[in-house]
Amino acid sequence: CIVCTKKLTQTLRTTMSSILSRWTGWKDFLLAQGHVSIILFVAYIGNNFPKSYHRNENHNPDMFWFVCGIMTVVALATLKHKESDPKRGVQLLSRAQTEEWKGWMQFAFIMYHYYRMYSAYNEIRVFVSAYVWMTGFGNFLYFDKLKDFSIDRAISMWLRINYFPLLLSTFLSVPLELYYVVPLHTTGFFVTMVTCWLACYLEEKHGLDYWKSRIAGLIVCTLIHIAFYETSAVEFLKLFSDEYHFRFQADKYSALIGIWSGLVWGKFRQYLQWAYGMNGEVTWAKFLQRFVGFFLIWSWWYAFGYNSDKYTYNPVHPYVFWMPVAGWLMIRNSSKYLTELHSTGLEFFGRITLETYVLQFHVFMCNDVQHIPVLIPGSDENGLWYLRFLNMLLCGIIFVPLAAWARRVTVTTQTTVVELMKEIRKGFSPEVPKSEDEADGDKEEVSLLKAENGGEVEMESAK
């Protein structure tokens, strides 16, 4: 037994030494952990900033619209036009446009919190649901195209979504339910992954064609959603917290609708090639598309969105949020030129949505989002409006770069951990030169990994 134990110990040492010697990213990993420690320390200082006032005292609709107007000017000033690749045709909801969409929604979301814009509650609920919709939509496109159901992919995305929020929650002793979007996205990702795996399994093992297998997989997913959310089974969520019980019900079908949207996305792209392709634009189709888009948004507002009582609106929200989302996408992509146009300013902000979402509670605001920090003397609740505005800008100057830094740290951790996992699986296996196909596959995987912005969506396959 002693001899066996010594051999086992020696084997483990040799294995670990072999793994670590091949793990080229270990320095980057350790450096990233040092960086995240600094970010957490700054967040701790911000969250416990001594000079602050209650956020309810910062209710100011005029300033909300003022700063949104400034962001609109920035968006227009940073517009960039890039011609579509003729080989790929007109792109519907390109990655750049997706990040732009996430960017302006996130800006409005943060300012909604900062200025206590109560009257925008229903619109903000739509924005949150649009984010969760992207989780189902984008990840369906990824899995449907690449069929990558590996443990690497699962852990990679889990890290991208949860790594920094979990550290922040633990270090600041904040319940994770404060960052409720994080578990929503995590659940949406794994639901999409399992649904796509089932569809591919039905296609490969039972001989169903593409459409039958996908529809079958999505029907199973839909029935499970209904069985859980429309029965007493949903009370299971109260075992975690009442907050989760509410949040998950508010977006109970958001990711699911995103998955169904991903399934039919190819048909929409075919329409776009016909309406705005190389043969020129079909004018009547363009204006009809815009009319339907505006009509969907107006219908949502007239029937549901106008209601200022959130307790009346919330129960119907999961069934109607798709109307303004679909309307916006129809208007935003209602010409070839519009599909090729995006704001680089909003795109940048869209790339750091996860980090700005969690850090807003502790750096842009403080005391777990309950207070407004006062950095400039005289910018408290009784201060002059321009001093309070400058105070907001100063907080933002700290907040936004810190969020961008946190994103870089998270992506570095994500990529290096995935690399380590691959080396662990290799174990003692000797280094075998890779074929060109394997090398190209690795390049594609790294490219996709680096493109994961916000954690919620993988849009490369949508391009």
Steps between C-alpha positions, in 0.01 A plus 500: 500500500785735583665424167168557316448828682848620410446406135165677494650810660788500252258455213287793615807719542626408155156561351459839666851600400428398142169688498643819650798497266263494202261762645629805320237730648588458869675836524205676340265317738692605813535855374125514435429391858725778626312749285160381615614540862564869431161537330327337797683734738387805302144364499517455878612860548229623265226295662592631844570858396442718810334796328176410325127560501201274445422423138133589544616860544646488150170456315536733201321419169636815334861396564422146385386630162786750487772236539316270257509790254876532552543130432293538183740771381797274579333213313442714192853641514651150504295348218700273274396358166651179367392348171366145516723228361336401167580135574306511827221729391297734718556423867202494734591598856878492452726476802581873488130585487431260786761668720357839406153381603631368831689825551209743483273271699766468770555876513128559546487222762778655709359852476157361591655383824706814555218751448221278636304528176191320630292578192737299276448176693314314226751597233790388721326169555493458120873578485581234760287247311677595176832410664366161606348455153851545358623218723265251340536648153878535480585172667252312281682631192834396650398147598296442188797590281797352688332225706753568774346344811837450670577549866744768385218706353279453806768602749628779274159666487430433867824682584423787262163561660567414866871543580507873575148531649572212741827657611330836544210345692735310730749782560232760571271259690216578261230241421530381140132576445600868476653399166190310394581524129801273558300186596247586228771494235667193648175305501415622151837384371471147638135468394606593146794261508287205613225582251744513208671180618165322502418627151837387363463164675163444333653588165815286530372200696138472387525621143269801525568769245616847603161666543329207668784452749521870585127545537477186712778623730339843535156352565643293784669813638175698470292234675749485787482878534121490512495209745732688734389861473126454456455260792578497869845361414619858464472537877823299512682825425394636839743253656772733369327833561185698424713722277598208275137386500396837359793554261484157338126529448539845345730347236368146496467485121763756391780254423251251355365758255862580415561132415193489274618823338839345431333205331319716245777759468618348173160576347525863608847523347364361173237771506769762556700377201187528287396841633840671524744276311721557200204554268404819681245580768132414472354834603154380599649223716723751680215730593264214586767361734532838671125537532464155659790576734348827620159335525635224727664754733191721502273199564710395797491852640129557438392164642754444778798735524306812592389345829697669777399234756782246481300248700241500223758494220740236638265198463448562127857604422642150426239453228527839327861623532580351159285766329730802555806277453379377162387851408841648578683233298272560202559875505874474572552264204260664256758577229837372382668822615356468852628142531848626414491792743581493870623726779849411622436692823197291586678188374777556756246544778317187383816292536520566874134457593558221751768694683314832496191317621663365818736791570230767472373390842833568671698758300261715298260477794584362843369316806369222272333751264309674780709818510667753269868568581603864543849560357465873435423724802155653470366230265274336755120481481473874563782598267483703179396298196827551312706387800291186525541446127878539525500263796320243285756546222790457744349178635455384140864574416599255773219253437525437124878436475476277807228297329709472181795384711282242675389365162859454382587321823198271468573408138865429588389273785250331272747425220783386728276270705364338183860449385585339836202266472624378164846434642350311795314271260820433307672384818805297411425494129801626304485814289380400154543745213163633389368465151399811309131420560555470877699822508227682308242359741697635795522841336125506444438397860730769639338756271156405625621503859645849467179619339290418804393840627255533783498127562142463395530475121719333243422680178785392272287244325234761429727693271 
